[in-house]
Short mmCIF file of C-alpha atoms and ligand atoms in Angstrom, two decimals:
data_model
loop_
_atom_site.label_atom_id
_atom_site.label_comp_id
_atom_site.label_asym_id
_atom_site.label_seq_id
_atom_site.Cartn_x
_atom_site.Cartn_y
_atom_site.Cartn_z
CA MET A 7 29.99 5.86 -32.34
CA MET A 8 32.74 6.29 -34.90
CA SER A 9 32.35 8.44 -37.98
CA PRO A 10 30.07 6.78 -40.56
CA THR A 11 31.66 4.56 -43.14
CA PRO A 12 30.07 5.14 -46.51
CA ASP A 13 30.98 1.72 -47.93
CA LEU A 14 29.39 -0.25 -45.08
CA SER A 15 26.49 -2.25 -46.51
CA PRO A 16 23.83 -4.59 -45.06
CA ALA A 17 26.01 -7.45 -46.29
CA HIS A 18 28.44 -6.60 -43.48
CA ILE A 19 25.86 -7.33 -40.83
CA PRO A 20 26.67 -10.68 -39.19
CA SER A 21 24.05 -13.39 -39.57
CA LEU A 22 21.87 -14.38 -36.65
CA ASP A 23 23.33 -17.85 -36.81
CA ARG A 24 26.91 -16.65 -36.62
CA LEU A 25 26.14 -14.42 -33.64
CA LEU A 26 24.37 -17.14 -31.70
CA ARG A 27 27.39 -19.41 -32.19
CA SER A 28 29.93 -16.75 -31.26
CA PRO A 29 31.60 -17.01 -27.83
CA ASP A 30 30.51 -13.44 -27.10
CA PHE A 31 26.89 -14.59 -27.06
CA GLU A 32 27.46 -17.57 -24.73
CA PRO A 33 26.78 -15.68 -21.48
CA LEU A 34 23.62 -14.19 -22.98
CA LEU A 35 22.32 -17.58 -24.04
CA SER A 36 22.94 -19.12 -20.66
CA GLN A 37 21.26 -16.20 -18.87
CA PHE A 38 18.21 -15.64 -21.07
CA GLY A 39 17.85 -18.83 -23.14
CA HIS A 40 17.92 -19.45 -26.87
CA THR A 41 14.37 -18.34 -27.70
CA ARG A 42 14.59 -14.93 -26.12
CA VAL A 43 18.11 -14.12 -27.28
CA SER A 44 17.43 -15.11 -30.88
CA GLN A 45 14.17 -13.11 -30.92
CA SER A 46 15.79 -9.97 -29.57
CA THR A 47 18.88 -10.37 -31.75
CA ARG A 48 16.78 -10.80 -34.87
CA ALA A 49 14.84 -7.62 -34.06
CA HIS A 50 18.05 -5.77 -33.32
CA LEU A 51 19.67 -6.84 -36.61
CA GLN A 52 16.64 -5.47 -38.37
CA THR A 53 17.21 -2.02 -36.85
CA LEU A 54 20.92 -2.25 -37.76
CA ARG A 55 20.03 -2.81 -41.39
CA GLN A 56 18.23 0.52 -41.44
CA ALA A 57 21.07 2.22 -39.59
CA VAL A 58 23.59 0.89 -42.09
CA LEU A 59 21.51 2.20 -44.96
CA ASN A 60 21.34 5.58 -43.21
CA GLY A 61 25.13 5.51 -42.96
CA THR A 62 25.14 6.04 -39.18
CA LEU A 63 27.17 2.95 -38.20
CA SER A 64 30.83 2.07 -38.04
CA PRO A 65 32.28 -1.45 -38.57
CA GLN A 66 32.91 -1.68 -34.79
CA ASP A 67 29.18 -1.43 -34.18
CA LEU A 68 28.77 -4.73 -36.03
CA GLU A 69 31.34 -6.68 -33.97
CA PRO A 70 29.76 -9.63 -32.09
CA ALA A 71 31.26 -8.36 -28.82
CA GLN A 72 29.62 -4.96 -29.27
CA LEU A 73 26.30 -6.50 -30.29
CA ALA A 74 26.38 -8.83 -27.29
CA LYS A 75 26.91 -5.83 -25.02
CA THR A 76 23.97 -3.96 -26.52
CA LEU A 77 21.70 -6.98 -26.22
CA GLN A 78 22.84 -7.66 -22.66
CA ALA A 79 21.79 -4.14 -21.68
CA GLN A 80 18.50 -4.41 -23.53
CA LEU A 81 17.55 -7.81 -22.15
CA THR A 82 18.56 -6.82 -18.62
CA ALA A 83 16.41 -3.69 -18.81
CA GLU A 84 13.47 -5.68 -20.16
CA SER A 85 13.82 -8.23 -17.37
CA ARG A 86 13.49 -5.69 -14.58
CA LEU A 87 10.33 -6.40 -12.63
CA GLN A 88 7.52 -3.89 -12.88
CA LEU A 89 6.73 -4.01 -9.16
CA ARG A 90 9.81 -2.59 -7.52
CA PRO A 91 10.87 -1.35 -4.11
CA VAL A 92 10.87 2.43 -3.70
CA PHE A 93 11.78 4.84 -0.92
CA ASN A 94 8.61 6.40 0.47
CA LEU A 95 9.76 9.86 1.50
CA THR A 96 6.37 11.41 0.87
CA GLY A 97 5.68 11.88 4.55
CA THR A 98 2.57 9.70 4.35
CA VAL A 99 3.33 6.57 6.34
CA LEU A 100 0.40 4.42 5.19
CA HIS A 101 0.55 5.46 1.53
CA THR A 102 -2.08 3.55 -0.42
CA ASN A 103 -0.34 4.01 -3.78
CA LEU A 104 2.94 2.82 -2.29
CA GLY A 105 1.47 -0.32 -0.76
CA ARG A 106 0.41 0.85 2.73
CA ALA A 107 1.80 -0.98 5.79
CA LEU A 108 5.28 -2.51 5.78
CA LEU A 109 5.34 -5.88 7.46
CA PRO A 110 7.33 -6.68 10.58
CA ASP A 111 10.13 -9.23 10.26
CA GLU A 112 8.09 -11.88 12.07
CA ALA A 113 5.49 -11.67 9.29
CA ILE A 114 8.05 -11.62 6.48
CA GLN A 115 9.64 -14.82 7.80
CA ALA A 116 6.25 -16.50 8.07
CA VAL A 117 5.33 -15.50 4.52
CA VAL A 118 8.58 -16.92 3.15
CA GLN A 119 7.93 -20.19 5.00
CA ALA A 120 4.38 -20.40 3.72
CA MET A 121 5.51 -19.83 0.15
CA ARG A 122 8.27 -22.41 0.35
CA SER A 123 6.43 -25.33 1.81
CA PRO A 124 2.94 -26.80 2.03
CA ALA A 125 1.01 -25.56 5.04
CA ASN A 126 -2.06 -26.59 7.03
CA LEU A 127 -4.16 -23.88 5.39
CA GLU A 128 -7.37 -25.93 5.45
CA PHE A 129 -6.13 -29.04 7.17
CA ASP A 130 -6.92 -29.84 10.79
CA LEU A 131 -3.72 -31.19 12.31
CA GLU A 132 -5.63 -32.60 15.32
CA THR A 133 -8.12 -34.71 13.43
CA GLY A 134 -6.39 -35.09 10.09
CA GLY A 135 -9.63 -33.90 8.50
CA ARG A 136 -10.52 -30.81 6.56
CA GLY A 137 -9.98 -27.51 8.35
CA ASP A 138 -11.20 -23.93 7.94
CA ARG A 139 -8.65 -21.26 7.02
CA ASP A 140 -10.41 -18.75 9.27
CA ASP A 141 -9.68 -20.96 12.28
CA LEU A 142 -5.99 -20.11 11.96
CA ILE A 143 -6.58 -16.55 13.20
CA ASN A 144 -10.06 -16.74 14.71
CA PRO A 145 -9.01 -17.35 18.33
CA LEU A 146 -6.38 -14.62 18.17
CA LEU A 147 -8.80 -12.07 16.69
CA CYS A 148 -11.41 -12.91 19.33
CA GLU A 149 -8.85 -12.62 22.11
CA LEU A 150 -7.69 -9.21 20.87
CA THR A 151 -11.10 -7.70 20.16
CA GLY A 152 -13.49 -9.38 22.59
CA ALA A 153 -15.60 -10.54 19.63
CA GLU A 154 -17.26 -13.97 19.56
CA ALA A 155 -16.09 -14.86 16.05
CA ALA A 156 -14.11 -13.55 13.10
CA THR A 157 -13.51 -14.05 9.40
CA VAL A 158 -11.03 -12.58 6.93
CA VAL A 159 -11.44 -11.48 3.31
CA ASN A 160 -9.37 -9.74 0.65
CA ASN A 161 -9.69 -6.16 1.96
CA ASN A 162 -12.04 -3.99 3.95
CA ALA A 163 -14.05 -3.05 0.86
CA ALA A 164 -14.72 -6.78 0.41
CA ALA A 165 -15.56 -7.07 4.10
CA VAL A 166 -18.21 -4.33 3.83
CA LEU A 167 -19.59 -5.81 0.59
CA LEU A 168 -19.85 -9.30 2.07
CA MET A 169 -21.34 -8.06 5.33
CA LEU A 170 -24.03 -6.03 3.55
CA SER A 171 -24.77 -8.74 1.02
CA THR A 172 -25.32 -11.22 3.85
CA LEU A 173 -27.17 -9.14 6.42
CA SER A 174 -29.18 -6.74 4.30
CA PRO A 175 -30.18 -8.44 1.02
CA ARG A 176 -33.04 -6.45 -0.61
CA ARG A 177 -33.59 -4.87 2.75
CA GLU A 178 -32.75 -1.50 4.21
CA THR A 179 -29.62 -0.47 6.02
CA VAL A 180 -29.81 2.85 7.80
CA VAL A 181 -26.79 5.17 7.52
CA SER A 182 -26.32 8.80 8.55
CA ARG A 183 -25.83 11.27 5.67
CA GLY A 184 -22.75 12.48 7.51
CA GLU A 185 -21.17 9.05 7.08
CA LEU A 186 -21.74 8.29 3.39
CA VAL A 187 -18.04 8.37 2.72
CA GLU A 188 -15.97 7.92 -0.38
CA ILE A 189 -12.57 6.35 0.22
CA GLY A 190 -9.86 6.78 -2.42
CA GLY A 191 -10.03 4.34 -5.31
CA ALA A 192 -13.76 4.69 -5.90
CA PHE A 193 -15.03 2.97 -2.79
CA ARG A 194 -18.28 4.75 -1.94
CA ILE A 195 -20.64 3.50 0.70
CA PRO A 196 -23.82 4.13 -1.39
CA ASP A 197 -22.33 2.34 -4.43
CA ILE A 198 -21.05 -0.65 -2.49
CA MET A 199 -24.50 -0.97 -0.88
CA LYS A 200 -26.18 -1.06 -4.25
CA ARG A 201 -23.78 -3.74 -5.50
CA ALA A 202 -24.30 -5.71 -2.31
CA GLY A 203 -28.03 -5.71 -2.99
CA ALA A 204 -28.73 -3.68 0.14
CA ARG A 205 -31.04 -0.67 0.15
CA LEU A 206 -29.60 2.49 1.61
CA HIS A 207 -31.88 4.38 3.94
CA GLU A 208 -30.21 7.74 4.57
CA VAL A 209 -30.98 9.64 7.75
CA GLY A 210 -30.05 13.01 9.23
CA THR A 211 -28.14 15.70 7.38
CA THR A 212 -24.53 16.11 6.35
CA ASN A 213 -23.61 17.83 9.60
CA ARG A 214 -26.21 16.62 12.09
CA THR A 215 -27.84 13.29 12.79
CA HIS A 216 -29.85 12.57 15.93
CA ALA A 217 -30.85 9.37 17.70
CA ALA A 218 -34.46 10.05 16.70
CA ASP A 219 -33.44 10.00 13.02
CA TYR A 220 -32.35 6.36 13.37
CA GLU A 221 -35.37 5.54 15.49
CA ASN A 222 -37.82 7.03 12.97
CA ALA A 223 -36.16 5.31 10.00
CA ILE A 224 -36.79 1.81 11.27
CA ASN A 225 -39.62 0.00 9.50
CA GLU A 226 -40.54 -3.56 8.54
CA HIS A 227 -37.89 -3.52 5.74
CA THR A 228 -35.01 -2.49 7.99
CA ALA A 229 -32.25 -5.07 8.23
CA MET A 230 -29.56 -3.17 10.06
CA LEU A 231 -28.24 0.12 11.40
CA MET A 232 -24.77 0.93 10.17
CA LYS A 233 -22.12 3.39 11.24
CA VAL A 234 -19.13 4.30 9.08
CA HIS A 235 -16.00 5.84 10.52
CA CYS A 236 -15.24 9.16 8.81
CA SER A 237 -11.80 8.06 7.75
CA ASN A 238 -10.57 10.74 5.45
CA TYR A 239 -12.49 13.84 6.39
CA ALA A 240 -13.94 15.60 9.40
CA VAL A 241 -17.28 17.29 9.85
CA LYS A 242 -16.67 20.36 11.96
CA GLY A 243 -18.61 23.21 13.44
CA PHE A 244 -22.33 22.77 14.13
CA THR A 245 -22.31 19.00 14.15
CA LYS A 246 -23.96 16.10 15.87
CA SER A 247 -23.55 12.41 15.38
CA VAL A 248 -24.91 9.49 17.33
CA SER A 249 -22.47 7.24 19.17
CA VAL A 250 -22.11 3.54 18.41
CA GLU A 251 -23.48 2.88 21.87
CA GLU A 252 -26.70 4.81 21.24
CA VAL A 253 -27.20 3.40 17.76
CA ALA A 254 -26.68 -0.12 19.07
CA GLN A 255 -29.25 0.45 21.82
CA ILE A 256 -31.84 1.58 19.29
CA ALA A 257 -31.08 -1.40 17.03
CA LYS A 258 -31.31 -3.84 19.92
CA LYS A 259 -34.70 -2.47 20.94
CA HIS A 260 -35.94 -3.31 17.45
CA GLY A 261 -34.20 -6.67 17.25
CA ILE A 262 -31.85 -5.75 14.43
CA PRO A 263 -28.03 -5.72 14.35
CA THR A 264 -25.64 -2.77 14.27
CA SER A 265 -22.57 -2.84 12.07
CA VAL A 266 -19.62 -0.48 12.21
CA ASP A 267 -17.14 0.03 9.39
CA LEU A 268 -14.13 1.27 11.32
CA GLY A 269 -11.95 1.67 8.24
CA SER A 270 -8.51 1.71 9.74
CA GLY A 271 -9.46 0.17 13.02
CA THR A 272 -6.85 -0.33 15.65
CA LEU A 273 -6.47 -2.96 18.34
CA VAL A 274 -4.73 -0.76 20.92
CA ASP A 275 -5.07 2.74 22.31
CA LEU A 276 -2.61 4.72 20.20
CA SER A 277 -2.63 7.72 22.53
CA GLN A 278 -0.30 5.81 24.89
CA TRP A 279 2.43 6.52 22.31
CA GLY A 280 1.48 10.14 21.80
CA LEU A 281 -0.57 9.42 18.68
CA PRO A 282 -4.08 10.78 18.24
CA PRO A 283 -6.72 8.40 19.63
CA GLU A 284 -8.75 6.20 17.27
CA PRO A 285 -11.64 4.00 18.42
CA THR A 286 -10.36 0.47 19.01
CA VAL A 287 -12.19 -2.59 17.73
CA ARG A 288 -12.68 -3.80 21.31
CA GLU A 289 -14.28 -0.51 22.38
CA THR A 290 -16.59 -0.68 19.40
CA ILE A 291 -17.66 -4.23 20.25
CA GLU A 292 -18.10 -3.25 23.91
CA ALA A 293 -20.23 -0.30 22.82
CA GLY A 294 -22.65 -2.82 21.36
CA ALA A 295 -21.68 -3.23 17.69
CA ASP A 296 -22.71 -6.67 16.43
CA ILE A 297 -20.33 -6.59 13.46
CA VAL A 298 -17.14 -4.55 12.99
CA THR A 299 -15.16 -4.39 9.74
CA PHE A 300 -11.63 -3.00 9.36
CA SER A 301 -8.51 -3.12 7.18
CA GLY A 302 -5.45 -5.28 7.68
CA ASP A 303 -2.96 -2.90 6.12
CA LYS A 304 -3.87 0.43 7.68
CA LEU A 305 -3.11 1.14 11.34
CA LEU A 306 -3.13 -2.57 12.14
CA GLY A 307 0.18 -2.75 10.28
CA GLY A 308 -0.42 -6.06 8.53
CA PRO A 309 -1.04 -7.37 5.00
CA GLN A 310 -3.92 -6.26 2.77
CA ALA A 311 -6.99 -7.90 4.26
CA GLY A 312 -10.48 -7.16 5.47
CA LEU A 313 -11.33 -8.32 8.96
CA ILE A 314 -14.88 -8.97 10.07
CA VAL A 315 -15.46 -9.62 13.76
CA GLY A 316 -18.58 -9.82 15.86
CA ARG A 317 -21.48 -11.99 16.93
CA ALA A 318 -20.99 -15.70 16.26
CA ASP A 319 -24.38 -16.22 14.57
CA LEU A 320 -23.84 -13.31 12.18
CA ILE A 321 -20.28 -14.34 11.33
CA ALA A 322 -21.52 -17.88 10.65
CA LYS A 323 -24.08 -16.45 8.23
CA ILE A 324 -21.44 -14.31 6.53
CA LYS A 325 -19.19 -17.33 6.10
CA LYS A 326 -21.98 -19.24 4.37
CA ASN A 327 -22.43 -16.52 1.72
CA PRO A 328 -21.09 -17.85 -1.63
CA LEU A 329 -19.37 -14.50 -2.12
CA LYS A 330 -17.08 -15.40 0.78
CA ARG A 331 -15.42 -17.99 -1.43
CA ALA A 332 -14.81 -15.34 -4.08
CA LEU A 333 -13.35 -12.87 -1.59
CA ARG A 334 -11.28 -15.22 0.53
CA VAL A 335 -7.62 -14.65 1.32
CA GLY A 336 -4.72 -16.89 0.35
CA LYS A 337 -2.13 -18.53 2.55
CA ILE A 338 0.37 -15.70 2.05
CA THR A 339 -2.03 -13.21 3.58
CA LEU A 340 -2.86 -15.47 6.49
CA ALA A 341 0.80 -16.25 7.04
CA ALA A 342 1.50 -12.51 7.35
CA LEU A 343 -1.57 -11.70 9.41
CA GLU A 344 -1.12 -14.17 12.25
CA PRO A 345 2.30 -12.96 13.46
CA VAL A 346 1.16 -9.33 13.17
CA LEU A 347 -1.86 -10.06 15.34
CA ALA A 348 0.32 -12.04 17.74
CA LEU A 349 2.46 -8.94 18.35
CA TYR A 350 -0.58 -7.26 19.90
CA ARG A 351 -0.47 -9.76 22.76
CA SER A 352 2.54 -7.86 24.09
CA PRO A 353 1.53 -4.22 23.56
CA GLU A 354 4.67 -2.84 25.18
CA ARG A 355 6.75 -4.49 22.46
CA LEU A 356 4.68 -2.97 19.65
CA PRO A 357 6.52 0.34 19.11
CA GLU A 358 9.71 -1.59 18.45
CA HIS A 359 8.36 -4.59 16.54
CA LEU A 360 5.34 -3.38 14.59
CA THR A 361 6.91 -1.51 11.67
CA THR A 362 3.97 0.86 11.16
CA LEU A 363 3.95 1.94 14.79
CA ARG A 364 7.74 2.21 14.83
CA LEU A 365 7.60 4.60 11.88
CA LEU A 366 4.72 6.58 13.38
CA THR A 367 6.59 7.02 16.65
CA ARG A 368 10.08 7.59 15.27
CA PRO A 369 11.85 10.16 17.48
CA SER A 370 12.34 13.57 15.91
CA THR A 371 15.95 13.67 17.10
CA GLU A 372 16.72 10.55 15.08
CA MET A 373 15.18 11.97 11.89
CA ARG A 374 16.94 15.27 12.48
CA ALA A 375 20.35 13.60 12.81
CA GLN A 376 19.62 11.68 9.63
CA ALA A 377 18.69 14.87 7.77
CA LEU A 378 22.00 16.43 8.82
CA ARG A 379 23.89 13.35 7.59
CA LEU A 380 22.09 13.19 4.25
CA ALA A 381 21.95 16.90 3.38
CA PRO A 382 25.57 17.13 2.13
CA ILE A 383 25.22 13.90 0.13
CA LEU A 384 22.08 15.15 -1.60
CA GLN A 385 23.54 18.60 -2.08
CA LYS A 386 26.46 17.07 -3.95
CA TRP A 387 24.14 14.89 -6.00
CA VAL A 388 21.74 17.66 -6.96
CA GLY A 389 24.34 20.27 -7.89
CA THR A 390 23.97 24.03 -7.64
CA LEU A 391 20.44 24.38 -8.97
CA PHE A 392 19.02 23.71 -5.49
CA THR A 393 20.04 24.23 -1.91
CA VAL A 394 19.30 21.27 0.30
CA GLU A 395 18.28 22.23 3.82
CA PRO A 396 17.49 19.97 6.76
CA THR A 397 14.16 21.13 8.06
CA ALA A 398 11.28 20.27 10.36
CA MET A 399 8.14 19.19 8.53
CA LEU A 400 4.87 17.37 9.14
CA SER A 401 4.05 13.76 8.24
CA GLN A 402 0.65 12.17 7.93
CA ILE A 403 -0.50 8.78 9.04
CA GLY A 404 -2.30 8.18 5.75
CA SER A 405 -4.90 5.78 4.41
CA GLY A 406 -7.62 7.88 5.88
CA ALA A 407 -6.58 7.19 9.43
CA LEU A 408 -6.91 10.27 11.56
CA PRO A 409 -7.06 12.60 8.56
CA GLU A 410 -6.49 15.86 10.35
CA ASP A 411 -3.59 14.82 12.46
CA VAL A 412 -0.06 15.50 11.46
CA LEU A 413 3.10 14.21 13.06
CA PRO A 414 6.13 16.45 13.65
CA SER A 415 8.83 15.07 11.43
CA PHE A 416 12.18 15.98 9.91
CA GLY A 417 13.54 15.90 6.41
CA LEU A 418 15.12 17.82 3.55
CA ARG A 419 13.81 20.78 1.61
CA PHE A 420 15.17 21.47 -1.88
CA ALA A 421 14.89 25.16 -2.72
CA TYR A 422 15.53 26.39 -6.26
CA THR A 423 18.48 28.79 -6.39
CA GLY A 424 17.81 30.28 -9.82
CA THR A 425 15.65 33.22 -10.69
CA GLY A 426 12.20 32.79 -12.17
CA ARG A 427 9.62 30.16 -11.43
CA PRO A 428 10.91 26.90 -9.97
CA GLY A 429 8.04 24.73 -11.29
CA ARG A 430 9.77 23.02 -14.19
CA HIS A 431 12.98 22.51 -12.20
CA LEU A 432 11.04 20.97 -9.36
CA THR A 433 9.28 18.49 -11.63
CA GLN A 434 12.62 17.61 -13.23
CA LEU A 435 14.17 17.01 -9.81
CA GLU A 436 11.17 14.96 -8.79
CA LYS A 437 11.58 12.86 -11.93
CA ARG A 438 15.32 12.42 -11.45
CA LEU A 439 14.75 10.94 -8.02
CA ARG A 440 11.79 8.89 -9.23
CA THR A 441 13.89 7.24 -11.96
CA LEU A 442 16.77 6.13 -9.73
CA PRO A 443 17.37 2.36 -9.58
CA GLN A 444 15.36 2.32 -6.35
CA PRO A 445 13.02 5.25 -6.98
CA VAL A 446 12.84 7.94 -4.32
CA ILE A 447 9.35 9.40 -3.97
CA GLY A 448 9.02 12.83 -2.40
CA ARG A 449 6.59 15.68 -2.89
CA ILE A 450 6.44 19.15 -4.35
CA ALA A 451 4.78 21.77 -2.17
CA GLN A 452 5.10 25.48 -1.54
CA ASP A 453 7.56 26.04 -4.41
CA ALA A 454 10.01 23.47 -3.07
CA PHE A 455 10.71 19.73 -3.17
CA TRP A 456 10.46 17.82 0.10
CA LEU A 457 11.85 14.52 1.32
CA ASP A 458 10.35 13.44 4.64
CA LEU A 459 12.78 11.04 6.35
CA ARG A 460 10.27 9.41 8.70
CA CYS A 461 10.06 6.26 6.60
CA LEU A 462 13.78 5.95 5.85
CA GLU A 463 14.84 3.77 8.72
CA GLU A 464 18.55 3.69 9.46
CA ALA A 465 18.88 0.11 8.24
CA PHE A 466 18.05 1.34 4.70
CA GLU A 467 20.05 4.56 4.76
CA ALA A 468 23.17 3.05 3.18
CA ASP A 469 21.13 1.73 0.23
CA PHE A 470 19.58 5.14 -0.13
CA SER A 471 22.91 6.99 -0.19
CA ALA A 472 24.67 4.42 -2.37
CA GLN A 473 22.62 5.33 -5.41
CA LEU A 474 23.39 9.04 -4.98
CA THR A 475 26.96 8.68 -6.19
CA PRO A 476 28.20 11.37 -8.62
CA GLU A 477 27.99 8.90 -11.55
CA GLN A 478 24.25 8.62 -10.92
CA ALA A 479 23.92 12.37 -10.93
C1 LIG B 9 -10.08 2.29 3.97
C2 LIG B 9 -11.51 2.13 4.23
C3 LIG B 9 -12.25 1.17 3.54
C4 LIG B 9 -11.64 0.30 2.49
O1 LIG B 9 -10.68 -0.54 3.05
P1 LIG B 9 -9.65 -1.32 2.09
O2 LIG B 9 -8.92 -2.23 3.02
O3 LIG B 9 -8.81 -0.29 1.45
O4 LIG B 9 -10.47 -2.07 1.10
C5 LIG B 9 -13.58 1.04 3.83
N1 LIG B 9 -14.18 1.83 4.76
C6 LIG B 9 -13.49 2.77 5.44
C7 LIG B 9 -14.21 3.61 6.44
C8 LIG B 9 -12.13 2.96 5.20
O5 LIG B 9 -11.44 3.87 5.87
#
């Protein structure tokens, strides 16, 4: 800004009409349209009036070219979408707040197709009659889990709600006190039961529940025995829980079903890739569960969805519940889900093709080499306030899957070089990275700032580095 000109008056401000007709405004009008440009320009001229009166403007500030430039920047900033891609360098692979699983290319292509053109979502291509959207993935889910039937809803919370509302209305569902979990985002088993109209019959204690506890709880009001996978915590020490197999045997004896909320749920044995074992859906069905519910976007590596598999008669009942219509998934979800499930038909291809598994099994050597490449770039970007060191660290799977297990990983540690407490400098650094064009999300811990490189695949490394140019610093 030039030095203020005392004799500049509001009369020198160009009229809205003149600006809109000036060649400088042509590109703006063609990009944003007449309505939006005139609205923003009018508002801007209003602020100029005040600035002129305050004597803080120069004649150049009132040139159409300069005004067009200001408005271009303002309108462009306002047009930026609120949901934006970020770099998840938190070390938590399935980060709920960052959107959980990333989809494999096969699923992305299918989603694009489904969005572009009409699809046989509920249209039977054999008969030309009405179809059922569940039928698109039903056979695949049955093949992969050994279940008789399947249905899909919005997320696993919806799956549990729908299952309880259908199978335990005004009747009791028996759950161990050690399994009354709260998942992040206010999903609590006792609350969801209440909303589903099911009555919770708690048995056992926080640390120990015995088969006899289930047995003794069963009465004429009992609708179901339910087990919930302890997703995000572990009960340790003097503990006892009853296996799905045992619970299912007790339920069967009394002619009632057993349901299992697996939470993450996986379709393959993850220990074959060196990951900690999780019960698979197939094992749970084979152990005698009549209904199993699990998430689409946790370890499965697919879109947000809730999968319900199990006995055909129970699934049929669930599908008839009017709530099913309210909780159903759209074509975009189904388009993403089918190719993800299809990948599980060739398990040996999974570590390469299923993005979630690829990230979880990324070789340490690869992340280490990447840390060595990126350290000097980040050091230059951050300046002398921090030293950037490549370092070994630990990642988490996230989303409650295998809560205690951590994966050896590699990344960068930013250590404050000044004297005194680093706190404020760390939060400033965290903010600087978070406000980059493609925000970089890391974490502050142990008086340092950490970027875990597990989720920065090499294909995205150039984009990551490109925004760390000195001008951005
Ligand atoms: C994550 C989880 C849920 C909720 O699943 P969403 O797909 O997030 O709705 C329910 N139960 C358990 C045990 C979970 O781990």
